[in-house]
């Protein structure tokens, strides 16, 4: 469940960073959270949801690196 919430927060942050308004970013994040497949897999022992969370956070930090060119975002994004 923690990984699923992390995915939703990471998706929201990515959408806000690329310029989406708060309401559409929030609604798209809720759409991911209440997707039946995401909801079902999120409560099992499958590794899909943690991988998606790590992927979204990595994308977020790499986008921040491209914008700011600070090496710390590049290192975090590659972890």
Coordinates of N, CA and C in Angstrom, one line a residue:
X1 N 0.8 -1.2 0.0 CA 0.0 0.0 0.0 C 0.9 1.3 0.0
X2 N 2.0 1.2 0.7 CA 2.9 2.4 0.7 C 3.5 2.6 -0.7
X3 N 3.8 1.6 -1.4 CA 4.3 1.7 -2.7 C 3.3 2.3 -3.7
X4 N 2.0 1.9 -3.5 CA 1.0 2.5 -4.3 C 0.8 4.0 -4.1
X5 N 0.8 4.4 -2.8 CA 0.7 5.8 -2.5 C 1.9 6.6 -3.0
X6 N 3.1 6.0 -3.0 CA 4.3 6.6 -3.5 C 4.2 6.8 -5.0
X7 N 3.6 5.8 -5.7 CA 3.3 6.0 -7.1 C 2.4 7.1 -7.5
X8 N 1.4 7.3 -6.7 CA 0.4 8.3 -6.9 C 1.1 9.7 -6.7
X9 N 1.8 9.8 -5.6 CA 2.5 11.1 -5.3 C 3.5 11.4 -6.4
X10 N 4.3 10.4 -6.8 CA 5.3 10.6 -7.9 C 4.6 11.0 -9.2
X11 N 3.5 10.4 -9.5 CA 2.8 10.8 -10.8 C 2.3 12.3 -10.6
X12 N 1.8 12.6 -9.5 CA 1.3 14.0 -9.3 C 2.5 15.0 -9.4
X13 N 3.6 14.6 -8.8 CA 4.8 15.5 -8.9 C 5.3 15.7 -10.3
X14 N 5.3 14.6 -11.1 CA 5.7 14.6 -12.5 C 4.8 15.5 -13.3
X15 N 3.5 15.3 -13.1 CA 2.6 16.1 -13.9 C 2.6 17.6 -13.5
X16 N 2.8 17.9 -12.2 CA 3.0 19.3 -11.8 C 4.2 19.9 -12.4
X17 N 5.3 19.1 -12.5 CA 6.6 19.6 -12.9 C 6.6 19.9 -14.4
X18 N 5.8 19.1 -15.2 CA 5.7 19.4 -16.6 C 4.7 20.5 -17.0
X19 N 4.0 21.0 -16.0 CA 3.2 22.2 -16.2 C 1.7 22.0 -16.1
X20 N 1.3 20.8 -15.6 CA -0.1 20.6 -15.5 C -0.7 21.4 -14.3
X21 N -1.9 21.8 -14.4 CA -2.5 22.5 -13.3 C -2.8 21.5 -12.1
X22 N -3.1 22.1 -10.9 CA -3.3 21.2 -9.8 C -4.5 20.3 -9.9
X23 N -5.6 20.8 -10.5 CA -6.8 19.9 -10.6 C -6.6 18.8 -11.5
X24 N -6.2 19.0 -12.8 CA -5.9 17.8 -13.7 C -4.9 16.9 -13.2
X25 N -3.8 17.4 -12.6 CA -2.8 16.5 -12.0 C -3.4 15.6 -10.9
X26 N -4.2 16.2 -10.0 CA -4.8 15.5 -8.9 C -5.8 14.5 -9.5
X27 N -6.6 14.8 -10.5 CA -7.6 13.9 -11.0 C -6.9 12.7 -11.7
X28 N -5.8 13.0 -12.4 CA -5.1 11.9 -13.1 C -4.4 11.0 -12.0
X29 N -4.0 11.5 -11.0 CA -3.4 10.7 -9.9 C -4.5 9.9 -9.2
X30 N -5.6 10.4 -9.0 CA -6.7 9.6 -8.5 C -7.2 8.6 -9.5
X31 N -7.1 8.9 -10.8 CA -7.5 7.9 -11.8 C -6.5 6.7 -11.7
X32 N -5.2 6.9 -11.5 CA -4.3 5.8 -11.3 C -4.6 5.1 -10.0
X33 N -4.9 5.8 -8.9 CA -5.1 5.1 -7.6 C -6.3 4.2 -7.7
X34 N -7.4 4.7 -8.3 CA -8.6 3.9 -8.3 C -8.8 3.0 -9.6
X35 N -7.7 2.9 -10.3 CA -7.7 1.9 -11.4 C -7.9 0.5 -10.9
X36 N -8.8 -0.3 -11.3 CA -9.0 -1.6 -10.7 C -7.8 -2.5 -10.7
X37 N -7.0 -2.5 -11.8 CA -5.8 -3.3 -11.9 C -4.8 -2.8 -11.0
X38 N -4.6 -1.5 -10.9 CA -3.6 -0.9 -10.0 C -4.0 -1.2 -8.5
X39 N -5.3 -1.1 -8.3 CA -5.8 -1.3 -6.9 C -5.6 -2.8 -6.5
X40 N -5.8 -3.7 -7.4 CA -5.7 -5.1 -7.1 C -4.2 -5.5 -6.9
X41 N -3.4 -5.1 -7.8 CA -2.0 -5.5 -7.7 C -1.3 -4.7 -6.6
X42 N -1.8 -3.5 -6.2 CA -1.1 -2.8 -5.2 C -1.3 -3.4 -3.8
X43 N -2.3 -4.3 -3.6 CA -2.5 -5.0 -2.4 C -1.9 -6.4 -2.4
X44 N -1.2 -6.8 -3.4 CA -0.6 -8.1 -3.4 C 0.9 -8.0 -3.3
X45 N 1.6 -9.1 -3.5 CA 3.0 -9.1 -3.3 C 3.7 -9.0 -4.7
X46 N 3.0 -8.5 -5.7 CA 3.6 -8.4 -7.0 C 4.6 -7.2 -7.0
X47 N 5.6 -7.2 -7.8 CA 6.6 -6.2 -7.8 C 6.3 -5.1 -8.8
X48 N 5.2 -5.1 -9.5 CA 4.9 -4.1 -10.5 C 4.7 -2.7 -9.9
X49 N 4.0 -2.6 -8.8 CA 3.8 -1.3 -8.2 C 5.0 -0.7 -7.6
X50 N 5.9 -1.4 -6.9 CA 7.1 -0.8 -6.4 C 8.0 -0.3 -7.6
X51 N 8.1 -1.1 -8.7 CA 8.9 -0.8 -9.8 C 8.3 0.5 -10.5
X52 N 7.0 0.6 -10.6 CA 6.4 1.8 -11.2 C 6.7 3.0 -10.3
X53 N 6.7 2.9 -9.0 CA 7.0 4.0 -8.1 C 8.4 4.4 -8.3
X54 N 9.4 3.5 -8.4 CA 10.8 3.8 -8.6 C 11.0 4.5 -9.9
X55 N 10.3 4.0 -10.9 CA 10.4 4.5 -12.3 C 9.9 6.0 -12.3
X56 N 8.7 6.2 -11.7 CA 8.2 7.6 -11.7 C 9.1 8.5 -10.9
X57 N 9.6 8.1 -9.8 CA 10.5 9.0 -9.0 C 11.7 9.3 -9.8
X58 N 12.3 8.2 -10.5 CA 13.5 8.4 -11.3 C 13.2 9.4 -12.4
X59 N 12.1 9.3 -13.1 CA 11.7 10.3 -14.2 C 11.6 11.7 -13.6
X60 N 11.0 11.8 -12.4 CA 10.8 13.1 -11.8 C 12.2 13.8 -11.5
X61 N 13.1 13.0 -10.9 CA 14.4 13.6 -10.6 C 15.2 13.9 -11.8
X62 N 15.1 13.0 -12.8 CA 15.9 13.3 -14.1 C 15.3 14.5 -14.8
X63 N 14.0 14.7 -14.7 CA 13.4 16.0 -15.3 C 13.9 17.2 -14.6
X64 N 14.0 17.1 -13.2 CA 14.6 18.2 -12.5 C 16.0 18.4 -12.8
X65 N 16.8 17.4 -13.1 CA 18.2 17.6 -13.4 C 18.3 18.3 -14.8
X66 N 17.4 17.9 -15.7 CA 17.5 18.6 -17.0 C 17.1 20.1 -16.9
X67 N 16.3 20.4 -16.0 CA 15.9 21.8 -15.8 C 16.9 22.6 -15.1
X68 N 17.5 22.0 -14.0 CA 18.3 22.8 -13.1 C 19.8 22.5 -13.3
X69 N 20.1 21.4 -13.9 CA 21.5 20.9 -14.1 C 22.3 20.8 -12.8
X70 N 21.6 20.4 -11.7 CA 22.3 20.1 -10.5 C 22.5 18.6 -10.4
X71 N 23.8 18.3 -10.1 CA 24.2 16.9 -10.1 C 23.5 16.0 -9.1
X72 N 23.0 16.6 -8.0 CA 22.3 15.8 -7.0 C 21.1 15.1 -7.6
X73 N 20.3 15.8 -8.5 CA 19.1 15.3 -9.0 C 19.5 14.2 -10.0
X74 N 20.6 14.3 -10.7 CA 21.0 13.2 -11.6 C 21.4 12.0 -10.9
X75 N 22.1 12.1 -9.8 CA 22.5 11.0 -9.0 C 21.3 10.3 -8.4
X76 N 20.4 11.1 -7.8 CA 19.2 10.5 -7.2 C 18.3 9.8 -8.3
X77 N 18.2 10.4 -9.5 CA 17.5 9.8 -10.6 C 18.0 8.5 -11.1
X78 N 19.3 8.4 -11.0 CA 19.9 7.1 -11.5 C 19.9 6.0 -10.4
X79 N 19.6 6.3 -9.2 CA 19.6 5.3 -8.2 C 18.3 4.6 -8.4

